[in-house]
Coordinates of N, CA, C and O in Angstrom, one line a residue:
M668 N 0.9 -1.2 0.0 CA 0.0 0.0 0.0 C 0.9 1.3 0.0 O 1.8 1.3 0.8
V669 N 0.6 2.2 -0.9 CA 1.3 3.4 -0.9 C 0.4 4.6 -0.6 O -0.8 4.5 -0.8
R670 N 1.0 5.7 -0.1 CA 0.4 6.9 0.1 C 1.0 7.9 -0.8 O 2.2 8.0 -1.0
I671 N 0.1 8.8 -1.4 CA 0.6 9.8 -2.3 C 0.5 11.1 -1.6 O -0.5 11.4 -1.0
R672 N 1.6 11.9 -1.7 CA 1.6 13.2 -1.1 C 2.4 14.2 -1.9 O 3.1 13.7 -2.8
A673 N 2.4 15.5 -1.6 CA 3.1 16.5 -2.3 C 4.6 16.2 -1.9 O 5.0 15.9 -0.8
M674 N 5.5 16.4 -3.0 CA 6.9 16.3 -2.7 C 7.4 17.5 -1.9 O 6.9 18.6 -2.1
T675 N 8.4 17.2 -1.1 CA 9.1 18.4 -0.4 C 10.5 18.4 -0.8 O 11.0 17.4 -1.4
A676 N 11.2 19.4 -0.4 CA 12.6 19.5 -0.6 C 13.4 18.4 0.0 O 14.4 17.9 -0.5
D677 N 12.9 17.8 1.1 CA 13.5 16.7 1.8 C 13.5 15.4 0.9 O 14.2 14.4 1.2
D678 N 12.6 15.4 -0.1 CA 12.5 14.1 -0.9 C 13.4 14.1 -2.1 O 13.4 13.2 -2.9
I679 N 14.1 15.3 -2.4 CA 14.8 15.4 -3.6 C 15.8 14.4 -3.8 O 15.9 13.8 -4.9
E680 N 16.6 14.0 -2.9 CA 17.7 13.0 -3.0 C 17.0 11.6 -3.4 O 17.5 11.0 -4.3
A681 N 16.0 11.2 -2.7 CA 15.3 10.0 -3.0 C 14.7 10.0 -4.5 O 14.8 9.0 -5.2
V682 N 14.1 11.1 -4.9 CA 13.5 11.3 -6.2 C 14.6 11.2 -7.2 O 14.4 10.5 -8.2
S683 N 15.7 11.8 -7.0 CA 16.8 11.8 -8.0 C 17.3 10.3 -8.1 O 17.7 9.9 -9.2
G684 N 17.5 9.6 -7.0 CA 17.8 8.2 -7.1 C 16.8 7.4 -7.9 O 17.3 6.5 -8.7
I685 N 15.6 7.6 -7.7 CA 14.5 6.9 -8.5 C 14.6 7.2 -9.9 O 14.6 6.4 -10.8
R686 N 14.8 8.5 -10.2 CA 14.9 9.0 -11.6 C 16.1 8.4 -12.4 O 16.0 7.9 -13.5
V687 N 17.3 8.6 -11.7 CA 18.5 8.1 -12.4 C 18.4 6.5 -12.6 O 18.7 6.1 -13.7
R688 N 18.1 5.8 -11.6 CA 18.0 4.4 -11.7 C 16.9 4.0 -12.7 O 17.0 2.9 -13.3
G689 N 15.8 4.7 -12.7 CA 14.8 4.4 -13.6 C 15.2 4.6 -15.0 O 14.9 3.8 -15.9
W690 N 16.0 5.7 -15.3 CA 16.5 5.9 -16.7 C 17.4 4.7 -17.0 O 17.4 4.2 -18.1
Q691 N 18.3 4.4 -16.1 CA 19.4 3.4 -16.4 C 18.7 2.1 -16.7 O 19.3 1.2 -17.4
S692 N 17.6 1.8 -16.0 CA 16.9 0.5 -16.2 C 16.0 0.5 -17.4 O 16.1 -0.3 -18.3
A693 N 15.1 1.5 -17.5 CA 14.1 1.5 -18.5 C 14.7 1.8 -19.9 O 14.1 1.4 -20.9
Y694 N 15.7 2.7 -19.9 CA 16.2 3.1 -21.3 C 17.4 2.4 -21.7 O 18.0 2.7 -22.8
A695 N 17.8 1.3 -21.0 CA 19.0 0.5 -21.5 C 18.6 -0.1 -22.9 O 17.5 -0.7 -23.0
G696 N 19.5 0.1 -23.8 CA 19.2 -0.4 -25.1 C 18.5 0.5 -26.0 O 18.3 0.3 -27.2
I697 N 18.0 1.6 -25.4 CA 17.3 2.7 -26.2 C 18.1 3.9 -26.2 O 18.3 4.5 -27.3
V698 N 18.5 4.4 -25.1 CA 19.3 5.6 -24.9 C 20.8 5.2 -24.9 O 21.1 4.1 -24.4
P699 N 21.7 5.9 -25.5 CA 23.1 5.5 -25.5 C 23.6 5.2 -24.1 O 23.4 5.9 -23.2
Q700 N 24.3 4.0 -24.0 CA 24.8 3.6 -22.7 C 25.7 4.6 -22.1 O 25.8 4.7 -20.9
S701 N 26.5 5.3 -22.9 CA 27.4 6.2 -22.4 C 26.7 7.3 -21.6 O 27.2 7.8 -20.6
F702 N 25.5 7.7 -22.1 CA 24.7 8.7 -21.4 C 24.2 8.2 -20.1 O 24.2 8.9 -19.0
L703 N 23.6 6.9 -20.1 CA 23.1 6.4 -18.9 C 24.2 6.1 -17.9 O 24.0 6.4 -16.7
D704 N 25.4 5.7 -18.3 CA 26.5 5.5 -17.3 C 26.9 6.7 -16.7 O 27.5 6.7 -15.6
A705 N 26.8 7.9 -17.4 CA 27.3 9.2 -16.9 C 26.3 9.8 -15.9 O 26.6 10.8 -15.3
M706 N 25.1 9.3 -15.9 CA 24.1 9.9 -14.9 C 24.5 9.7 -13.5 O 25.0 8.6 -13.1
D707 N 24.3 10.7 -12.7 CA 24.8 10.7 -11.3 C 23.7 11.2 -10.4 O 23.1 12.3 -10.7
V708 N 23.4 10.5 -9.4 CA 22.3 10.9 -8.4 C 22.6 12.3 -7.8 O 21.7 13.1 -7.7
A709 N 23.8 12.5 -7.3 CA 24.1 13.8 -6.7 C 24.0 15.0 -7.6 O 23.5 16.0 -7.2
E710 N 24.5 14.8 -8.9 CA 24.3 15.8 -9.8 C 22.9 16.1 -10.2 O 22.4 17.3 -10.3
D711 N 22.1 15.0 -10.3 CA 20.6 15.2 -10.6 C 20.0 15.9 -9.4 O 19.1 16.7 -9.7
A712 N 20.4 15.5 -8.2 CA 19.7 16.1 -7.0 C 20.0 17.6 -7.0 O 19.2 18.4 -6.6
A713 N 21.3 18.0 -7.3 CA 21.6 19.4 -7.3 C 20.8 20.2 -8.3 O 20.3 21.3 -7.9
A714 N 20.7 19.7 -9.5 CA 19.8 20.3 -10.5 C 18.4 20.4 -10.1 O 17.7 21.4 -10.3
R715 N 17.9 19.3 -9.5 CA 16.5 19.1 -9.1 C 16.2 20.1 -8.0 O 15.1 20.7 -7.9
R716 N 17.1 20.3 -7.0 CA 16.9 21.3 -6.0 C 16.6 22.7 -6.5 O 15.7 23.4 -6.1
E717 N 17.5 23.1 -7.5 CA 17.4 24.4 -8.1 C 16.0 24.5 -8.8 O 15.3 25.5 -8.7
F718 N 15.7 23.5 -9.7 CA 14.5 23.5 -10.4 C 13.3 23.5 -9.5 O 12.3 24.2 -9.7
F719 N 13.3 22.7 -8.4 CA 12.2 22.6 -7.5 C 11.9 24.0 -6.9 O 10.7 24.4 -6.8
A720 N 12.9 24.6 -6.5 CA 12.7 26.0 -5.9 C 12.2 27.0 -7.0 O 11.3 27.8 -6.7
R721 N 12.8 26.9 -8.2 CA 12.3 27.9 -9.2 C 11.0 27.6 -9.8 O 10.3 28.6 -10.2
S722 N 10.5 26.4 -9.7 CA 9.2 26.1 -10.4 C 8.0 25.9 -9.4 O 6.9 25.5 -9.8
A723 N 8.2 26.3 -8.2 CA 7.2 26.2 -7.1 C 5.9 26.9 -7.6 O 5.9 28.0 -8.1
G724 N 4.8 26.2 -7.5 CA 3.5 26.7 -7.9 C 3.1 26.5 -9.3 O 2.0 26.6 -9.7
R725 N 4.1 26.2 -10.1 CA 3.9 26.0 -11.6 C 3.9 24.5 -11.9 O 3.1 24.0 -12.7
V726 N 5.0 23.8 -11.3 CA 5.1 22.4 -11.5 C 4.7 21.7 -10.2 O 5.0 22.2 -9.1
H727 N 3.9 20.7 -10.3 CA 3.4 20.0 -9.2 C 4.0 18.6 -9.1 O 3.9 17.8 -10.0
N728 N 4.7 18.3 -8.0 CA 5.5 17.0 -7.8 C 4.8 16.2 -6.8 O 4.5 16.8 -5.7
L729 N 4.6 15.0 -7.0 CA 4.0 14.1 -6.1 C 4.9 12.9 -5.9 O 5.6 12.5 -6.8
V730 N 4.9 12.4 -4.7 CA 5.7 11.2 -4.4 C 4.8 10.2 -3.8 O 3.8 10.5 -3.1
A731 N 5.1 8.9 -4.1 CA 4.5 7.8 -3.5 C 5.4 7.3 -2.3 O 6.6 7.2 -2.5
V732 N 4.8 7.1 -1.2 CA 5.5 6.8 0.0 C 5.0 5.4 0.4 O 3.8 5.1 0.5
G733 N 5.9 4.4 0.7 CA 5.6 3.1 1.1 C 6.4 2.7 2.3 O 7.3 3.4 2.8
A734 N 6.1 1.5 2.7 CA 6.8 1.0 3.9 C 8.2 0.6 3.6 O 8.6 0.1 2.6
A735 N 9.1 1.0 4.6 CA 10.5 0.7 4.4 C 10.9 -0.6 5.2 O 10.0 -0.9 6.1
A736 N 12.0 -1.1 4.9 CA 12.4 -2.4 5.7 C 12.5 -2.2 7.2 O 12.3 -3.1 7.9
D737 N 12.9 -0.9 7.5 CA 13.1 -0.7 9.0 C 11.8 -0.3 9.7 O 11.8 0.1 10.9
G738 N 10.6 -0.4 9.0 CA 9.3 -0.1 9.7 C 8.9 1.3 9.5 O 7.7 1.6 9.7
G739 N 9.7 2.1 8.9 CA 9.3 3.5 8.6 C 8.8 3.6 7.2 O 8.2 2.6 6.7
E740 N 8.8 4.8 6.7 CA 8.4 5.0 5.3 C 9.5 5.5 4.4 O 10.4 6.1 4.9
E741 N 9.4 5.3 3.2 CA 10.4 5.8 2.2 C 9.7 6.2 0.9 O 8.6 5.6 0.5
V742 N 10.3 7.0 0.1 CA 9.8 7.4 -1.2 C 10.1 6.3 -2.1 O 11.2 5.9 -2.3
V743 N 9.0 5.8 -2.8 CA 9.1 4.7 -3.8 C 8.7 5.1 -5.2 O 8.7 4.2 -6.1
G744 N 8.3 6.3 -5.4 CA 7.8 6.8 -6.7 C 7.7 8.3 -6.8 O 7.6 9.0 -5.7
W745 N 7.6 8.8 -8.0 CA 7.6 10.2 -8.2 C 6.9 10.5 -9.5 O 7.0 9.9 -10.5
A746 N 6.0 11.6 -9.5 CA 5.4 12.1 -10.7 C 5.5 13.6 -10.6 O 5.5 14.2 -9.6
S747 N 5.5 14.2 -11.9 CA 5.6 15.6 -12.0 C 4.7 16.1 -13.1 O 4.7 15.4 -14.2
L748 N 3.9 17.1 -12.9 CA 3.0 17.6 -13.9 C 2.8 19.1 -13.8 O 3.2 19.7 -12.8
G749 N 2.2 19.7 -14.8 CA 2.0 21.1 -14.9 C 1.4 21.4 -16.2 O 0.9 20.6 -16.9
P750 N 1.5 22.7 -16.5 CA 1.0 23.1 -17.8 C 1.7 22.5 -19.0 O 2.9 22.2 -18.9
Y751 N 0.9 22.2 -20.1 CA 1.5 21.6 -21.3 C 2.6 22.6 -21.8 O 2.3 23.8 -22.0
R752 N 3.7 22.1 -22.2 CA 4.8 22.9 -22.7 C 4.8 23.2 -24.2 O 5.5 24.0 -24.8
G753 N 3.8 22.6 -24.9 CA 3.6 22.8 -26.3 C 2.9 24.1 -26.6 O 2.1 24.6 -25.8
E754 N 3.1 24.6 -27.8 CA 2.6 25.8 -28.2 C 1.1 25.8 -28.5 O 0.4 26.8 -28.3
E755 N 0.6 24.7 -29.0 CA -0.8 24.6 -29.5 C -1.8 24.4 -28.4 O -3.0 24.3 -28.7
A756 N -1.4 24.2 -27.2 CA -2.4 23.9 -26.2 C -2.7 25.2 -25.3 O -1.8 26.0 -25.1
G757 N -3.8 25.2 -24.8 CA -4.2 26.3 -23.8 C -4.1 25.8 -22.4 O -3.7 24.7 -22.1
P758 N -4.6 26.6 -21.5 CA -4.5 26.2 -20.1 C -5.3 25.0 -19.7 O -5.1 24.4 -18.6
E759 N -6.3 24.6 -20.5 CA -7.1 23.4 -20.2 C -6.3 22.1 -20.4 O -6.8 21.1 -20.1
V760 N -5.1 22.3 -20.9 CA -4.3 21.0 -21.2 C -3.1 21.0 -20.3 O -2.3 22.0 -20.2
G761 N -2.9 19.9 -19.6 CA -1.8 19.7 -18.7 C -0.8 18.7 -19.3 O -1.1 18.0 -20.3
E762 N 0.3 18.6 -18.7 CA 1.3 17.6 -19.1 C 1.9 16.8 -17.9 O 2.2 17.4 -16.9
L763 N 1.9 15.5 -18.1 CA 2.6 14.7 -17.1 C 4.1 14.6 -17.6 O 4.4 14.0 -18.6
Y764 N 5.0 15.4 -16.9 CA 6.3 15.5 -17.3 C 7.2 14.2 -17.0 O 8.1 13.9 -17.7
A765 N 6.9 13.6 -15.8 CA 7.7 12.5 -15.4 C 6.8 11.6 -14.6 O 5.9 12.1 -13.8
L766 N 7.1 10.3 -14.6 CA 6.5 9.3 -13.8 C 7.5 8.1 -13.6 O 7.8 7.5 -14.6
Y767 N 7.9 7.9 -12.4 CA 8.9 6.8 -12.1 C 8.5 6.1 -10.8 O 8.1 6.8 -9.8
A768 N 8.6 4.8 -10.8 CA 8.5 4.0 -9.6 C 10.0 3.5 -9.4 O 10.7 3.2 -10.4
R769 N 10.3 3.3 -8.1 CA 11.6 2.7 -7.8 C 11.6 1.3 -8.6 O 10.6 0.6 -8.6
T770 N 12.7 0.9 -9.1 CA 12.8 -0.3 -10.0 C 12.3 -1.5 -9.3 O 11.7 -2.4 -9.8
D771 N 12.5 -1.6 -7.9 CA 12.1 -2.8 -7.2 C 10.6 -2.8 -6.9 O 10.0 -3.7 -6.3
R772 N 9.9 -1.7 -7.2 CA 8.5 -1.5 -7.0 C 7.7 -1.5 -8.3 O 6.4 -1.3 -8.2
I773 N 8.3 -1.7 -9.4 CA 7.6 -1.8 -10.7 C 6.7 -3.0 -10.6 O 7.1 -4.1 -10.2
G774 N 5.4 -2.8 -11.0 CA 4.4 -3.8 -11.0 C 3.7 -4.0 -9.7 O 2.9 -5.0 -9.6
T775 N 4.0 -3.1 -8.7 CA 3.3 -3.3 -7.4 C 2.2 -2.3 -7.2 O 1.6 -2.3 -6.1
G776 N 1.9 -1.5 -8.2 CA 0.8 -0.5 -8.0 C 1.2 0.9 -7.8 O 0.4 1.9 -7.7
V777 N 2.5 1.1 -7.6 CA 3.1 2.5 -7.3 C 2.7 3.4 -8.5 O 2.2 4.5 -8.4
G778 N 3.1 3.0 -9.7 CA 2.8 3.7 -10.9 C 1.3 4.0 -11.1 O 0.9 5.1 -11.5
R779 N 0.5 3.0 -10.9 CA -1.0 3.2 -11.0 C -1.5 4.3 -10.0 O -2.2 5.1 -10.4
A780 N -1.0 4.2 -8.8 CA -1.4 5.2 -7.8 C -0.9 6.6 -8.1 O -1.7 7.6 -8.0
L781 N 0.3 6.7 -8.6 CA 0.8 8.0 -9.0 C 0.0 8.5 -10.2 O -0.3 9.8 -10.2
T782 N -0.3 7.7 -11.1 CA -1.0 8.2 -12.3 C -2.4 8.7 -11.9 O -2.8 9.7 -12.4
A783 N -3.1 7.9 -11.1 CA -4.4 8.3 -10.6 C -4.3 9.7 -9.9 O -5.2 10.6 -10.1
A784 N -3.3 9.8 -9.0 CA -3.2 11.0 -8.3 C -2.8 12.2 -9.2 O -3.3 13.3 -9.0
A785 N -2.0 11.9 -10.2 CA -1.6 13.0 -11.1 C -2.8 13.4 -12.0 O -3.0 14.6 -12.2
C786 N -3.6 12.5 -12.4 CA -4.8 12.9 -13.2 C -5.8 13.7 -12.3 O -6.4 14.6 -12.7
A787 N -5.9 13.3 -11.1 CA -6.8 14.0 -10.1 C -6.3 15.4 -9.9 O -7.0 16.4 -9.9
R788 N -4.9 15.5 -9.7 CA -4.3 16.9 -9.5 C -4.5 17.7 -10.7 O -4.8 18.9 -10.7
A789 N -4.4 17.1 -12.0 CA -4.5 17.9 -13.2 C -6.0 18.4 -13.3 O -6.2 19.6 -13.7
A790 N -7.0 17.6 -12.9 CA -8.3 18.0 -12.9 C -8.5 19.2 -11.9 O -9.3 20.2 -12.3
E791 N -7.9 19.1 -10.7 CA -8.0 20.2 -9.7 C -7.5 21.5 -10.3 O -7.9 22.5 -9.9
L792 N -6.4 21.4 -11.1 CA -5.8 22.6 -11.7 C -6.5 23.1 -12.9 O -6.1 24.1 -13.5
G793 N -7.6 22.4 -13.3 CA -8.5 22.9 -14.4 C -8.1 22.3 -15.7 O -8.6 22.8 -16.7
H794 N -7.2 21.4 -15.7 CA -6.9 20.7 -17.0 C -7.9 19.7 -17.3 O -8.2 18.8 -16.5
G795 N -8.5 19.7 -18.4 CA -9.5 18.7 -18.9 C -8.8 17.5 -19.6 O -9.4 16.4 -19.7
R796 N -7.6 17.7 -20.0 CA -6.8 16.8 -20.7 C -5.4 16.7 -20.2 O -4.8 17.8 -19.9
L797 N -4.8 15.6 -20.1 CA -3.4 15.4 -19.7 C -2.6 14.7 -20.8 O -3.0 13.7 -21.3
L798 N -1.5 15.3 -21.3 CA -0.7 14.8 -22.3 C 0.7 14.3 -21.7 O 1.1 14.8 -20.7
L799 N 1.4 13.5 -22.4 CA 2.7 13.1 -22.0 C 3.5 12.6 -23.2 O 2.9 12.3 -24.3
W800 N 4.8 12.6 -23.1 CA 5.7 12.2 -24.2 C 6.4 10.9 -23.7 O 6.8 10.8 -22.5
V801 N 6.5 9.9 -24.6 CA 7.2 8.6 -24.2 C 8.0 8.2 -25.4 O 7.6 8.5 -26.5
L802 N 9.2 7.6 -25.1 CA 10.0 7.2 -26.1 C 9.3 6.1 -26.9 O 8.7 5.1 -26.3
A803 N 9.4 6.2 -28.2 CA 8.6 5.2 -29.1 C 9.1 3.8 -28.8 O 8.3 2.8 -28.9
D804 N 10.4 3.6 -28.5 CA 10.9 2.3 -28.3 C 10.7 1.8 -26.8 O 11.2 0.6 -26.6
N805 N 10.1 2.5 -26.0 CA 9.9 2.1 -24.6 C 8.5 1.4 -24.5 O 7.5 1.9 -24.1
A806 N 8.5 0.1 -25.0 CA 7.3 -0.7 -25.0 C 6.6 -0.8 -23.7 O 5.4 -0.8 -23.6
R807 N 7.4 -1.1 -22.7 CA 6.8 -1.3 -21.3 C 6.0 -0.1 -20.9 O 4.9 -0.2 -20.4
A808 N 6.6 1.1 -21.1 CA 6.0 2.4 -20.6 C 4.7 2.6 -21.5 O 3.7 3.0 -21.0
R809 N 4.8 2.3 -22.8 CA 3.7 2.6 -23.7 C 2.5 1.6 -23.3 O 1.3 2.0 -23.3
R810 N 2.8 0.4 -22.9 CA 1.7 -0.5 -22.4 C 1.1 0.0 -21.1 O -0.1 0.0 -20.9
F811 N 2.0 0.5 -20.2 CA 1.5 1.0 -18.9 C 0.6 2.2 -19.2 O -0.5 2.2 -18.6
Y812 N 1.0 3.1 -20.0 CA 0.1 4.3 -20.3 C -1.2 3.9 -20.9 O -2.3 4.4 -20.6
A813 N -1.1 3.0 -21.9 CA -2.4 2.5 -22.5 C -3.3 1.9 -21.5 O -4.5 2.1 -21.5
R814 N -2.8 1.1 -20.6 CA -3.7 0.5 -19.5 C -4.3 1.6 -18.6 O -5.3 1.4 -18.0
A815 N -3.5 2.7 -18.5 CA -4.0 3.9 -17.6 C -5.0 4.8 -18.4 O -5.3 5.8 -17.9
G816 N -5.3 4.4 -19.6 CA -6.3 5.2 -20.4 C -5.7 6.2 -21.3 O -6.5 7.0 -21.9
F817 N -4.4 6.3 -21.4 CA -3.8 7.2 -22.4 C -3.7 6.5 -23.7 O -3.6 5.3 -23.8
A818 N -3.7 7.3 -24.8 CA -3.6 6.8 -26.1 C -2.8 7.7 -27.0 O -2.8 9.0 -26.7
P819 N -2.0 7.2 -28.0 CA -1.3 8.1 -28.8 C -2.2 9.0 -29.6 O -3.3 8.6 -30.0
D820 N -1.8 10.3 -29.8 CA -2.7 11.2 -30.5 C -2.1 11.6 -31.9 O -2.6 12.4 -32.5
G821 N -1.0 10.9 -32.3 CA -0.5 11.2 -33.6 C 0.7 12.1 -33.6 O 1.4 12.2 -34.6
A822 N 0.9 12.8 -32.5 CA 2.1 13.8 -32.5 C 3.3 13.0 -32.2 O 3.4 12.1 -31.4
E823 N 4.4 13.4 -32.9 CA 5.7 12.8 -32.7 C 6.8 13.9 -32.7 O 6.6 14.9 -33.3
T824 N 7.9 13.6 -32.0 CA 9.0 14.5 -32.1 C 10.3 13.6 -32.0 O 10.2 12.5 -31.6
V825 N 11.4 14.2 -32.4 CA 12.7 13.5 -32.3 C 13.7 14.4 -31.5 O 13.8 15.6 -31.8
D826 N 14.2 13.9 -30.5 CA 15.3 14.5 -29.7 C 16.5 13.7 -29.9 O 16.5 12.5 -30.0
A827 N 17.6 14.4 -29.7 CA 19.0 13.7 -29.8 C 19.5 13.5 -28.4 O 19.5 14.4 -27.5
C828 N 20.2 12.4 -28.2 CA 20.9 12.1 -26.9 C 22.2 11.6 -27.3 O 22.3 10.5 -27.9
D829 N 23.3 12.2 -26.9 CA 24.6 11.9 -27.3 C 24.7 11.6 -28.8 O 25.3 10.7 -29.3
G830 N 24.0 12.4 -29.6 CA 24.0 12.3 -31.0 C 23.1 11.2 -31.6 O 23.1 11.1 -32.8
V831 N 22.5 10.5 -30.8 CA 21.5 9.5 -31.3 C 20.1 10.0 -31.3 O 19.6 10.5 -30.3
P832 N 19.4 10.0 -32.5 CA 18.0 10.5 -32.5 C 17.1 9.5 -31.8 O 17.2 8.3 -31.9
L833 N 16.2 10.1 -30.9 CA 15.3 9.3 -30.1 C 13.9 9.8 -30.4 O 13.6 10.9 -30.2
R834 N 13.1 8.9 -31.0 CA 11.7 9.3 -31.4 C 10.8 9.2 -30.2 O 10.8 8.2 -29.5
E835 N 10.0 10.2 -30.0 CA 9.0 10.2 -28.9 C 7.6 10.3 -29.5 O 7.4 11.0 -30.5
V836 N 6.6 9.7 -28.8 CA 5.3 9.8 -29.3 C 4.5 10.5 -28.1 O 4.8 10.3 -27.0
R837 N 3.5 11.2 -28.5 CA 2.6 11.9 -27.5 C 1.4 11.1 -27.2 O 0.7 10.6 -28.2
Y838 N 1.1 10.9 -25.9 CA -0.2 10.2 -25.5 C -1.0 11.3 -24.8 O -0.5 12.2 -24.2
G839 N -2.3 11.0 -24.7 CA -3.2 11.9 -24.0 C -4.4 11.2 -23.5 O -4.7 10.0 -23.9
R840 N -5.1 11.8 -22.5 CA -6.4 11.3 -22.0 C -7.1 12.4 -21.4 O -6.5 13.4 -20.9
A841 N -8.4 12.3 -21.3 CA -9.2 13.2 -20.6 C -9.0 12.9 -19.1 O -8.9 11.8 -18.7
V842 N -9.1 13.9 -18.2 CA -9.1 13.7 -16.8 C -10.3 14.2 -16.2 O -10.7 14.0 -15.1

């Protein structure tokens, strides 16, 4: 069982660990290994601290908290959402910027709980639709989002990572 709450500055190190390990696991064989190997939790946390302070009120970060081995609680997942960054959308469209579960918690409901909470938060913010971008080659994530009610809407983009083009597809759903 997980509990979803707003992220605080105290959660940043745990979130960065989840994000970096999530990239290294989910994107192996998709993103250049040199990029994944160079990812560093401490560097990510430093950048996230700065962004977290700068984006307060505009970006909404949620964490999933679950039972820790020592009987306490620990952060086991993270989601980030806010206004859609694309030009063609108005304020009624939000974007799920990130969604990660700790790799040992994948398949346990953490992602589903975070997705439901992110959709509810998007609705509270007045977004009637929530969009997200996913790497076209990330079949596991695409299946997850489809089960959560998201569907590709035909939009695609290509970003480069260490000189390698990576195709992304946009998914969306009503909230």
